[in-house]
Each structure stands twice: as C-alpha cells, then as structure tokens.
Short mmCIF file of C-alpha atoms in Angstrom, two decimals:
data_model
loop_
_atom_site.label_atom_id
_atom_site.label_comp_id
_atom_site.label_asym_id
_atom_site.label_seq_id
_atom_site.Cartn_x
_atom_site.Cartn_y
_atom_site.Cartn_z
CA MET S 1 104.36 105.11 118.27
CA SER S 2 106.07 103.81 115.25
CA LYS S 3 104.66 105.80 112.37
CA LYS S 4 103.83 104.20 108.95
CA ILE S 5 104.11 105.73 105.59
CA GLU S 6 102.43 104.15 102.55
CA VAL S 7 101.84 105.19 98.82
CA CYS S 8 98.53 104.46 97.23
CA LEU S 9 99.28 104.56 93.49
CA THR S 10 95.87 105.31 92.22
CA PRO S 11 92.44 106.30 93.85
CA ALA S 12 91.10 102.94 92.66
CA LEU S 13 93.22 101.22 95.32
CA ILE S 14 92.29 103.52 98.35
CA GLY S 15 89.87 100.94 99.72
CA LEU S 16 92.93 98.68 100.58
CA TYR S 17 94.16 101.18 103.06
CA ASP S 18 93.15 101.74 106.64
CA ILE S 19 93.09 105.57 106.86
CA GLU S 20 90.79 106.41 109.65
CA GLN S 21 93.74 107.46 111.81
CA SER S 22 95.96 108.66 109.00
CA ILE S 23 96.77 111.89 107.41
CA VAL S 24 96.20 111.43 103.72
CA VAL S 25 98.13 113.67 101.28
CA VAL S 26 96.37 114.13 98.05
CA ILE S 27 98.66 114.43 95.03
CA ASP S 28 97.75 115.72 91.56
CA ILE S 29 100.90 117.35 90.46
CA LEU S 30 99.72 118.24 86.92
CA ARG S 31 98.03 120.40 87.86
CA ALA S 32 95.22 120.44 90.51
CA THR S 33 97.26 120.17 93.76
CA SER S 34 99.92 122.45 92.44
CA SER S 35 97.37 125.15 91.65
CA ILE S 36 95.54 124.63 94.89
CA THR S 37 98.79 124.96 96.89
CA TYR S 38 99.71 128.17 94.95
CA GLY S 39 96.27 129.58 95.32
CA ILE S 40 96.05 129.10 99.12
CA ASP S 41 99.61 130.33 99.43
CA ASN S 42 98.46 133.50 97.64
CA GLY S 43 95.77 134.18 100.07
CA ALA S 44 92.71 132.46 98.58
CA GLU S 45 90.22 132.19 101.42
CA ALA S 46 89.12 128.77 100.24
CA ILE S 47 89.04 126.40 97.38
CA ILE S 48 86.02 124.11 97.11
CA PRO S 49 86.72 121.02 95.01
CA VAL S 50 83.69 119.59 93.31
CA ALA S 51 83.22 116.39 91.38
CA ASN S 52 81.88 117.67 88.11
CA VAL S 53 80.93 120.80 85.97
CA ASP S 54 77.33 120.65 87.04
CA ASP S 55 78.23 120.86 90.75
CA CYS S 56 80.43 123.82 89.82
CA LEU S 57 77.54 125.58 88.22
CA ASN S 58 75.59 125.42 91.49
CA TYR S 59 77.94 127.97 92.91
CA SER S 60 77.66 130.48 90.00
CA ASP S 61 75.44 132.96 91.93
CA LYS S 62 77.52 133.09 95.12
CA GLY S 63 80.29 135.41 93.96
CA PHE S 64 82.90 132.72 93.90
CA LEU S 65 85.37 132.22 91.21
CA LEU S 66 84.53 129.15 89.11
CA ALA S 67 87.37 126.91 87.76
CA ALA S 68 86.49 123.96 85.55
CA GLU S 69 88.63 121.68 83.63
CA ARG S 70 88.07 118.44 81.72
CA ASN S 71 90.70 116.42 80.09
CA GLY S 72 93.21 119.23 80.66
CA GLU S 73 91.30 122.14 79.09
CA VAL S 74 89.20 125.01 80.60
CA VAL S 75 85.55 124.62 80.19
CA VAL S 76 84.04 127.33 78.08
CA GLY S 77 82.46 130.09 80.17
CA TYR S 78 84.39 129.52 83.30
CA ASP S 79 86.75 132.00 85.04
CA PHE S 80 89.64 129.66 84.72
CA GLY S 81 90.84 126.06 84.83
CA ASN S 82 93.72 124.37 86.37
CA SER S 83 96.69 126.33 85.38
CA PRO S 84 98.60 127.59 88.39
CA PHE S 85 99.08 130.95 86.57
CA SER S 86 95.43 131.60 87.22
CA TYR S 87 96.00 131.47 90.96
CA THR S 88 98.07 134.54 91.47
CA LYS S 89 97.65 136.84 94.43
CA GLU S 90 95.94 139.48 92.14
CA LYS S 91 93.40 137.01 91.14
CA VAL S 92 92.66 134.96 94.21
CA ALA S 93 93.55 136.80 97.43
CA GLY S 94 90.57 136.83 99.74
CA LYS S 95 88.41 134.96 97.09
CA THR S 96 86.74 131.57 97.28
CA ILE S 97 87.28 129.38 94.18
CA VAL S 98 85.07 126.40 93.19
CA LEU S 99 87.22 123.85 91.37
CA THR S 100 86.41 120.85 89.44
CA THR S 101 89.23 118.69 87.98
CA THR S 102 89.39 115.31 86.24
CA ASN S 103 91.38 113.40 88.83
CA GLY S 104 92.34 115.46 91.87
CA THR S 105 88.73 116.14 93.03
CA LYS S 106 87.88 112.47 92.94
CA ALA S 107 90.92 111.60 95.05
CA LEU S 108 90.11 114.31 97.54
CA HIS S 109 86.56 113.14 97.96
CA LEU S 110 87.45 109.58 98.32
CA ALA S 111 90.01 110.40 101.08
CA ASN S 112 87.67 112.83 102.82
CA LYS S 113 85.19 110.11 103.50
CA ARG S 114 87.38 108.16 105.87
CA ALA S 115 90.69 109.91 106.74
CA TYR S 116 91.60 111.52 109.98
CA GLN S 117 92.78 114.55 107.94
CA VAL S 118 93.25 115.35 104.22
CA VAL S 119 96.01 117.72 103.06
CA ILE S 120 97.33 118.80 99.74
CA GLY S 121 100.84 118.04 98.47
CA SER S 122 102.87 119.30 95.55
CA PHE S 123 106.47 120.09 94.84
CA LEU S 124 105.61 123.70 95.50
CA ASN S 125 105.16 123.00 99.28
CA LEU S 126 107.23 119.85 99.65
CA ASP S 127 109.31 120.88 102.68
CA ALA S 128 106.46 122.64 104.52
CA LEU S 129 104.40 119.53 104.02
CA CYS S 130 107.10 117.20 105.29
CA ASN S 131 107.89 119.33 108.30
CA TYR S 132 104.17 119.16 109.18
CA LEU S 133 103.85 115.31 108.66
CA GLU S 134 106.94 114.81 110.82
CA SER S 135 105.50 116.94 113.57
CA GLN S 136 102.39 114.85 113.78
CA ASN S 137 101.89 111.59 115.61
CA LYS S 138 99.96 110.03 112.80
CA ASN S 139 100.46 107.49 110.01
CA VAL S 140 100.65 108.99 106.44
CA LEU S 141 99.06 107.81 103.18
CA LEU S 142 100.39 109.48 100.00
CA LEU S 143 97.39 109.25 97.56
CA CYS S 144 98.32 109.68 93.94
CA ALA S 145 95.35 111.01 92.03
CA GLY S 146 96.74 109.37 88.84
CA TRP S 147 94.95 109.71 85.49
CA LYS S 148 91.54 108.17 85.25
CA ASP S 149 92.39 105.64 87.97
CA GLN S 150 95.60 104.69 86.25
CA PHE S 151 99.10 105.07 87.68
CA ASN S 152 100.98 108.09 86.62
CA LEU S 153 104.64 109.03 86.97
CA GLU S 154 104.48 112.65 88.18
CA ASP S 155 102.32 111.94 91.23
CA THR S 156 104.41 108.82 92.05
CA LEU S 157 107.67 110.84 91.82
CA PHE S 158 106.27 113.39 94.32
CA ALA S 159 105.23 110.62 96.59
CA GLY S 160 108.71 109.27 96.36
CA ALA S 161 110.17 112.68 97.24
CA VAL S 162 108.03 112.77 100.50
CA VAL S 163 109.02 109.12 101.39
CA ASN S 164 112.70 110.10 100.83
CA LYS S 165 112.39 113.08 103.16
CA LEU S 166 110.45 111.30 105.93
CA ARG S 167 112.13 107.87 105.87
CA LYS S 168 114.26 108.70 108.99
CA ASN S 169 111.18 109.20 111.22
CA PHE S 170 108.67 106.66 109.61
CA LYS S 171 108.68 102.94 109.42
CA HIS S 172 106.67 100.19 107.64
CA PHE S 173 107.36 101.18 104.08
CA ASP S 174 105.26 99.27 101.72
CA ASP S 175 106.40 98.13 98.26
CA SER S 176 104.88 101.10 96.49
CA SER S 177 106.83 103.43 98.77
CA VAL S 178 110.05 101.67 97.96
CA ALA S 179 109.31 101.97 94.10
CA ALA S 180 108.16 105.63 94.41
CA GLU S 181 111.34 106.54 96.28
CA ASP S 182 113.60 104.82 93.80
CA LEU S 183 111.85 106.41 90.91
CA TYR S 184 112.19 109.87 92.50
CA LEU S 185 115.96 109.24 93.25
CA LEU S 186 116.34 108.29 89.62
CA ALA S 187 114.48 111.39 88.35
CA LYS S 188 115.24 114.12 90.84
CA GLU S 189 118.21 115.74 89.09
CA ASP S 190 115.96 116.72 86.17
CA LEU S 191 112.21 115.98 86.88
CA ARG S 192 111.14 117.57 83.63
CA LYS S 193 113.49 115.48 81.56
CA TYR S 194 112.33 112.35 83.34
CA LEU S 195 108.69 113.11 82.76
CA HIS S 196 109.27 113.31 79.00
CA LYS S 197 109.12 109.54 79.24
CA SER S 198 105.54 109.66 80.59
CA SER S 199 102.44 109.08 78.49
CA HIS S 200 100.68 111.75 80.53
CA SER S 201 103.46 114.22 79.72
CA HIS S 202 103.15 113.54 75.98
CA ARG S 203 99.40 114.16 76.37
CA LEU S 204 100.03 117.41 78.31
CA ALA S 205 102.49 118.41 75.64
CA GLN S 206 99.68 118.32 73.13
CA LEU S 207 97.61 120.56 75.35
CA ASN S 208 100.29 123.28 75.16
CA ILE S 209 100.75 123.58 78.88
CA GLU S 210 104.63 123.22 78.91
CA GLU S 211 104.93 126.36 81.06
CA ASP S 212 102.48 125.05 83.58
CA VAL S 213 104.48 121.73 83.89
CA VAL S 214 107.72 123.59 84.52
CA PHE S 215 105.95 125.73 87.04
CA CYS S 216 104.46 122.70 88.91
CA LEU S 217 107.94 121.12 89.33
CA GLN S 218 109.48 124.00 91.21
CA LEU S 219 110.47 123.10 94.73
CA ASN S 220 109.38 124.94 97.85
CA ILE S 221 108.08 128.19 96.51
CA CYS S 222 105.13 128.02 98.94
CA LYS S 223 104.70 127.58 102.66
CA ALA S 224 101.00 126.93 102.66
CA ILE S 225 99.59 123.54 103.37
CA PRO S 226 96.01 123.40 102.17
CA VAL S 227 93.69 121.23 104.32
CA LEU S 228 90.26 119.98 103.96
CA ASP S 229 87.74 121.58 106.41
CA GLY S 230 84.37 120.04 105.55
CA GLU S 231 84.07 120.60 101.92
CA ARG S 232 86.57 123.51 101.67
CA LEU S 233 90.33 123.55 101.27
CA ILE S 234 91.80 126.27 103.53
CA ALA S 235 95.22 127.07 104.87
CA LEU S 236 96.33 124.79 107.69
CA ASN S 237 96.78 127.02 110.67
CA PRO S 238 100.54 127.21 111.28
CA LYS S 239 100.08 127.88 114.95
CA ALA S 240 98.48 124.38 115.25
CA PHE S 241 101.87 122.77 114.78
CA MET G 1 100.06 97.14 63.24
CA SER G 2 101.75 99.17 65.99
CA LYS G 3 101.65 96.81 68.96
CA LYS G 4 101.05 98.24 72.46
CA ILE G 5 102.48 96.96 75.71
CA GLU G 6 101.07 98.01 79.10
CA VAL G 7 101.64 97.05 82.70
CA CYS G 8 98.66 96.51 85.00
CA LEU G 9 100.19 96.91 88.47
CA THR G 10 97.57 94.96 90.42
CA PRO G 11 94.49 92.87 89.44
CA ALA G 12 92.30 95.57 91.03
CA LEU G 13 93.08 97.70 88.03
CA ILE G 14 92.34 95.23 85.27
CA GLY G 15 89.02 96.76 84.56
CA LEU G 16 90.81 99.80 83.14
CA TYR G 17 92.38 97.87 80.32
CA ASP G 18 90.89 96.83 76.98
CA ILE G 19 92.22 93.33 76.63
CA GLU G 20 89.75 91.57 74.38
CA GLN G 21 92.37 91.53 71.61
CA SER G 22 95.44 91.23 73.83
CA ILE G 23 97.61 88.62 75.21
CA VAL G 24 97.61 88.90 78.96
CA VAL G 25 100.72 87.68 80.72
CA VAL G 26 99.93 86.77 84.36
CA ILE G 27 102.79 87.40 86.81
CA ASP G 28 103.08 86.10 90.34
CA ILE G 29 106.81 85.65 90.75
CA LEU G 30 106.79 84.51 94.38
CA ARG G 31 105.71 81.84 93.67
CA ALA G 32 102.66 80.74 91.72
CA THR G 33 103.68 81.58 88.06
CA SER G 34 107.33 80.44 88.77
CA SER G 35 106.06 77.08 89.96
CA ILE G 36 103.53 76.85 87.15
CA THR G 37 106.17 77.49 84.58
CA TYR G 38 108.55 74.97 86.15
CA GLY G 39 105.83 72.39 86.48
CA ILE G 40 104.73 72.59 82.89
CA ASP G 41 108.40 72.68 81.73
CA ASN G 42 108.80 69.44 83.66
CA GLY G 43 106.06 67.77 81.77
CA ALA G 44 102.96 68.27 83.90
CA GLU G 45 100.01 67.55 81.68
CA ALA G 46 98.03 70.49 83.08
CA ILE G 47 97.78 72.72 85.99
CA ILE G 48 94.24 73.86 87.02
CA PRO G 49 94.16 77.09 88.94
CA VAL G 50 91.25 77.39 91.33
CA ALA G 51 90.10 80.24 93.43
CA ASN G 52 89.98 78.71 96.95
CA VAL G 53 90.72 75.66 98.93
CA ASP G 54 87.14 74.42 98.75
CA ASP G 55 87.28 74.43 94.96
CA CYS G 56 90.48 72.52 95.25
CA LEU G 57 88.79 69.78 97.36
CA ASN G 58 86.23 69.22 94.57
CA TYR G 59 89.08 67.66 92.56
CA SER G 60 90.21 65.32 95.30
CA ASP G 61 88.82 62.03 93.86
CA LYS G 62 89.99 62.52 90.32
CA GLY G 63 93.56 61.35 90.80
CA PHE G 64 95.06 64.84 90.48
CA LEU G 65 97.74 66.15 92.72
CA LEU G 66 96.37 68.95 94.98
CA ALA G 67 98.32 72.04 95.79
CA ALA G 68 96.96 74.59 98.20
CA GLU G 69 98.58 77.55 99.78
CA ARG G 70 97.20 80.32 101.87
CA ASN G 71 99.31 83.30 102.98
CA GLY G 72 102.38 81.57 101.72
CA GLU G 73 102.02 78.27 103.63
CA VAL G 74 100.84 74.70 102.38
CA VAL G 75 97.37 73.92 103.62
CA VAL G 76 97.41 70.98 105.93
CA GLY G 77 96.50 67.65 104.18
CA TYR G 78 97.46 68.80 100.65
CA ASP G 79 100.18 67.25 98.38
CA PHE G 80 102.03 70.34 98.19
CA GLY G 81 101.79 74.14 97.99
CA ASN G 82 103.50 76.76 95.86
CA SER G 83 107.19 75.83 96.23
CA PRO G 84 108.76 75.34 92.83
CA PHE G 85 110.70 72.45 94.36
CA SER G 86 107.49 70.52 94.47
CA TYR G 87 107.20 70.74 90.73
CA THR G 88 110.04 68.55 89.62
CA LYS G 89 110.01 66.06 86.80
CA GLU G 90 109.74 63.11 89.17
CA LYS G 91 106.73 64.57 90.82
CA VAL G 92 104.61 66.13 88.05
CA ALA G 93 105.49 64.54 84.67
CA GLY G 94 102.29 63.40 83.07
CA LYS G 95 100.21 64.64 86.06
CA THR G 96 97.44 67.21 86.46
CA ILE G 97 97.79 69.49 89.37
CA VAL G 98 95.03 71.45 90.95
CA LEU G 99 96.47 74.62 92.40
CA THR G 100 94.90 77.39 94.64
CA THR G 101 97.14 80.38 95.48
CA THR G 102 96.43 83.66 97.17
CA ASN G 103 97.06 86.04 94.35
CA GLY G 104 98.03 84.30 91.14
CA THR G 105 94.76 82.34 90.70
CA LYS G 106 92.65 85.46 91.18
CA ALA G 107 94.63 87.34 88.49
CA LEU G 108 94.30 84.36 86.11
CA HIS G 109 90.64 84.16 86.44
CA LEU G 110 90.19 87.95 86.04
CA ALA G 111 92.25 87.83 82.85
CA ASN G 112 90.57 84.74 81.54
CA LYS G 113 87.09 86.37 81.46
CA ARG G 114 88.03 88.77 78.73
CA ALA G 115 91.49 88.36 77.10
CA TYR G 116 92.35 87.04 73.75
CA GLN G 117 94.89 84.71 75.39
CA VAL G 118 96.28 84.28 78.82
CA VAL G 119 99.85 83.02 79.32
CA ILE G 120 102.08 82.67 82.39
CA GLY G 121 105.29 84.64 82.88
CA SER G 122 108.17 84.22 85.26
CA PHE G 123 111.98 84.84 85.20
CA LEU G 124 112.37 81.11 84.49
CA ASN G 125 110.82 81.45 81.05
CA LEU G 126 111.58 85.20 80.25
CA ASP G 127 113.23 84.70 76.93
CA ALA G 128 110.88 82.05 75.63
CA LEU G 129 107.89 84.28 76.61
CA CYS G 130 109.39 87.35 75.01
CA ASN G 131 110.17 85.56 71.76
CA TYR G 132 106.56 84.42 71.69
CA LEU G 133 105.08 87.88 72.40
CA GLU G 134 107.35 89.27 69.64
CA SER G 135 106.04 86.77 67.17
CA GLN G 136 102.44 87.59 67.68
CA ASN G 137 100.49 90.33 66.05
CA LYS G 138 98.74 91.24 69.39
CA ASN G 139 98.93 93.97 72.09
CA VAL G 140 100.34 92.81 75.38
CA LEU G 141 99.02 93.44 78.87
CA LEU G 142 101.49 92.46 81.67
CA LEU G 143 99.28 91.66 84.74
CA CYS G 144 101.01 91.73 88.04
CA ALA G 145 99.15 89.56 90.58
CA GLY G 146 100.53 91.67 93.42
CA TRP G 147 99.73 90.87 97.11
CA LYS G 148 96.02 91.07 98.13
CA ASP G 149 95.43 93.65 95.32
CA GLN G 150 98.39 95.74 96.44
CA PHE G 151 101.37 96.65 94.21
CA ASN G 152 104.39 94.44 94.75
CA LEU G 153 108.01 94.83 93.67
CA GLU G 154 108.75 91.35 92.34
CA ASP G 155 105.96 91.20 89.88
CA THR G 156 106.63 94.73 88.73
CA LEU G 157 110.37 93.98 88.16
CA PHE G 158 109.47 90.98 86.01
CA ALA G 159 107.01 93.21 83.96
CA GLY G 160 109.90 95.71 83.56
CA ALA G 161 112.12 93.02 82.30
CA VAL G 162 109.65 92.08 79.64
CA VAL G 163 109.14 95.81 78.65
CA ASN G 164 112.87 96.18 78.36
CA LYS G 165 113.20 93.14 76.07
CA LEU G 166 110.16 94.10 73.92
CA ARG G 167 110.56 97.84 73.64
CA LYS G 168 112.14 97.72 70.17
CA ASN G 169 109.08 96.09 68.63
CA PHE G 170 106.24 97.55 70.78
CA LYS G 171 104.96 101.08 71.11
CA HIS G 172 102.51 103.07 73.32
CA PHE G 173 104.15 102.44 76.66
CA ASP G 174 102.07 103.64 79.57
CA ASP G 175 103.47 105.30 82.66
CA SER G 176 103.42 101.95 84.53
CA SER G 177 105.58 100.43 81.80
CA VAL G 178 108.10 103.22 82.11
CA ALA G 179 108.22 102.84 85.87
CA ALA G 180 108.42 99.04 85.79
CA GLU G 181 111.32 99.11 83.21
CA ASP G 182 113.29 101.67 85.23
CA LEU G 183 112.88 99.73 88.44
CA TYR G 184 114.00 96.61 86.63
CA LEU G 185 117.05 98.42 85.22
CA LEU G 186 117.81 99.60 88.80
CA ALA G 187 117.52 96.10 90.24
CA LYS G 188 118.69 93.72 87.47
CA GLU G 189 122.36 93.29 88.60
CA ASP G 190 121.20 91.66 91.84
CA LEU G 191 117.42 91.06 91.92
CA ARG G 192 117.60 89.26 95.29
CA LYS G 193 119.40 92.15 96.86
CA TYR G 194 116.97 94.70 95.47
CA LEU G 195 113.95 92.63 96.77
CA HIS G 196 115.35 92.76 100.30
CA LYS G 197 113.80 96.29 100.24
CA SER G 198 110.40 94.77 99.65
CA SER G 199 107.70 94.37 102.35
CA HIS G 200 106.68 91.22 100.64
CA SER G 201 110.20 89.89 100.79
CA HIS G 202 110.38 90.61 104.50
CA ARG G 203 107.14 88.61 104.90
CA LEU G 204 108.54 85.78 102.77
CA ALA G 205 111.63 85.76 104.81
CA GLN G 206 109.46 84.93 107.87
CA LEU G 207 108.05 82.04 106.03
CA ASN G 208 111.39 80.52 105.42
CA ILE G 209 111.29 80.25 101.78
CA GLU G 210 114.59 81.92 100.92
CA GLU G 211 115.53 78.91 98.71
CA ASP G 212 112.36 79.37 96.77
CA VAL G 213 113.01 83.07 96.27
CA VAL G 214 116.47 82.46 94.92
CA PHE G 215 115.04 79.73 92.64
CA CYS G 216 112.26 81.94 91.22
CA LEU G 217 114.72 84.67 90.31
CA GLN G 218 116.78 82.34 87.97
CA LEU G 219 116.69 83.49 84.32
CA ASN G 220 115.71 81.23 81.46
CA ILE G 221 115.93 77.66 82.92
CA CYS G 222 112.61 76.87 81.19
CA LYS G 223 111.40 76.93 77.56
CA ALA G 224 107.76 76.18 78.30
CA ILE G 225 105.03 78.89 78.10
CA PRO G 226 101.99 77.82 80.10
CA VAL G 227 98.75 79.00 78.44
CA LEU G 228 95.21 78.86 79.63
CA ASP G 229 93.09 76.45 77.69
CA GLY G 230 89.58 76.69 79.09
CA GLU G 231 90.21 76.25 82.87
CA ARG G 232 93.57 74.39 82.39
CA LEU G 233 97.08 75.68 82.08
CA ILE G 234 98.92 73.63 79.53
CA ALA G 235 102.09 73.96 77.44
CA LEU G 236 101.75 76.38 74.53
CA ASN G 237 102.37 74.35 71.38
CA PRO G 238 105.72 75.58 70.12
CA LYS G 239 104.82 74.64 66.53
CA ALA G 240 102.10 77.32 66.65
CA PHE G 241 104.61 80.08 66.46
#
C-alpha cells in the first residue's frame, strides 16, 4: 500500500477529507495538545476533552481535576487551564483530567466522529509520533486545530515537521503538505523567532504565556502518544506497535 | 485609517471574514482569473461568471461567447474553456463572454454576496491591482479559489505576492498572510519550478496545459482590473482612482 499524508489546515475543512481509514493527528500546539502530551507522559490516567465549560462542570463531583480555558485564560474556579506547567507528574500522575479548550477539543471531536484512530501530536512527542505513524499501514491526516477555524502558523509548522520526517515512506502529498513542510523548513532553526510573525503569537504575548510558548516548542521531551479511546485520551500502548 | 490585509485560503473559509467594507480580490490563477484579466485587458466588453454549465446554456441565444470548463477541460460544444489563449483581442474585443469554471466562479459568487467590491487578481495584472488597492481607503481580503474548497499553492503564492507588495501600507496581517508571503518569497525566483511540487500542477500536467501555466505566471502583461458590476465582470474605470 502506498500511504498518503495530507494536512487539513483548519477544522472547518475536515469534511473534505476521507478519514474513515486514516489516523488523524490533532494538533493544537499552543497549548492544548502540548499539555495533553505532557500530562499523559507524566502518568495522567486519562484526559477527557469536552466541548465547553458547562460540559466540564458535569464532571465536578467525580473526583477529576477540571481544566477550563477560554480565549487563552483559566476559567475562574477551575483547577487549572491549558498551561503545560499544570500537567507535571506531581499534579497529574494517576489522575483523570477533564479539559475544555477553545480549539483543540473541537478538532478532536470532529475527527473522532469518523477517523480510524485519533492521536495527539506536539513538538514534545514529534519523534515518537512519527515512529508510530511510520509503523502503521494507514493513511495520515494532520489536523491543525487553528484559531476559531482560521489557519494558524504554529499548528501548520508542526504539521510540516511531521511531513518532513515521514516523506520517505509516504506518498500523495497535497498542496497544504507541501506548504506546511516548506514553512517548517524556513522556521525550524528558530521556531520561537518565526512565530513572532504570527498574529496568534502576538495575542498570546498579551496573555503573558511566553514561558508556555517556549515550553511547547521543545522537541522530543516526551515518549507518550495520547490516543482517543471512546471519549478519553489515554496513552497508546507501546506494545501495540 | 489603518488598513488591514488578510488571506482567505479557500472559499470554504470566507464566512470567517468580515468583508462588508472590504475589497475582495478573487484569485484563481490556473486559470480562470488569469483568463478573465487577459480577456478584459483585450477589450472584452464583459465576462459573466456563472456557477454551472446549465446556467451557461441559458445565455446561448443572446449572441454571447460561451466558455465552459469542468475539471480543467472544455465542455463539448462550447466556444472555449478557460485557456487564456482563447481570450485574445481577435476573439474577445467588444464581446461578452459567459464563463463557468470549477472554482473561480464559486469564489466570485460567494464574495459578491457580501463584499464592498469584488475585483480579479492574477500575476498578469499584479502591479495594476496593487496600485489600485493602495489607492483605496479599504481593507483587503485576498480570496484564493483553491481546488474544490481545498488549499492550493498557486493561488496562495499570488496572495503572497500581493501581501509582499502592500505590506508597507497595510497592517494587521493574519497568519495566513504571513504564510502566503513567505511561500511567495521562497518561490518567486522560479514560480513554475516551485509549482512542480504542487498536486494541482501534477493534475494540470496530465491535462496538457503546460503552455497555459507558463502564460498565467507572467508578471504584469495587463493593465486591466476586472471588477464585478452586478453579475458582470467589466474593466474597472481607471479614471475612478
């Protein structure tokens, strides 16, 4: 089988892709999928992505940690938001976290409806993710969560990094894969500097999360690949591949 | 006023943009907006974009030239399709042409519903277009027609060329503008060579339109800026700016 890799630049375009037999990688670098990767890598039992703050509240009496963010800020009264620094071993090992985010959760739910499998990608687990995707006999769709259905640079750069690593063993690149890879190659020597061009980055700068941004751009500090199992994100069993 | 320039990467995303007070530039480089530019520049009285071949047939008894293309090929029985070589002075001067195309017409109609003004962009009229956009006190949305609602490289490269020319006098670049400009800067020394990477280009190669592609990548051989006037594309009156 000649495996195909494609990049869906925003969740608004996912209807254009045939993903029933594909592994979909959901990408929300700043910061949902970075925090999810870090949390699962640090031993969280599960992370449950929910669509909105009200859904999150439904879990408040189950002993779960509740994480809610809207427009980049922690919702008042919640345990924490999207900052990866909340997802340390001390805080999350053995715990289940209920997470609502602006863009990442939406992308996850859209993919979950139709895909063969949905996994989580971030710079933190880039190599582990690529090794897994190479080992599977499936097409791959890289789904950028974007910002309110708009294209964003950081998710596209990560998609480009995956295309760049997988190009030897995959075929049928679409135009968005070509663009994402070229942007990644342009940016890779200093991702943070490149992202200073981004409107999203300017917005994030206003939210005072520079430390989070730097954290989320680290390469390969995690081995875990979070995978959707029903409604829960759990660690993909490494023995399975 | 601080003017804003944004890039909408596919017509499927146009609902995200507030265009009521914007000039929308519709871009379908291979080949609709290149042929429209060339035809209007060569003295066509008007070009009427229609959504499908049946709509085109409604004009068959009005003495108009009929141009219909589906999936890159002339529809049997029509005067011509989308090739710019059909839009020479000899063929189109003083004539009205009814044109249906796969992607460009759809983008035009979507923009026409809401925008302050809809104009046509192509490499053929790049400088004339940019001079016009600079002279107006309006925001600009560069609308890539794409391919069946998917992102494509050639339309994005042209959008990037416009951003690059206008960046001095416009502000509020979105992430897609940044990406489009960087891709253009990467490709500009040899656009044709760069497009060989494109899936669309491979598809076009199969259709045997290499000469059209080379033609459509020429810079500034036209002065005309086609503008939508009701349902018709006509030459923008140069005295108006």
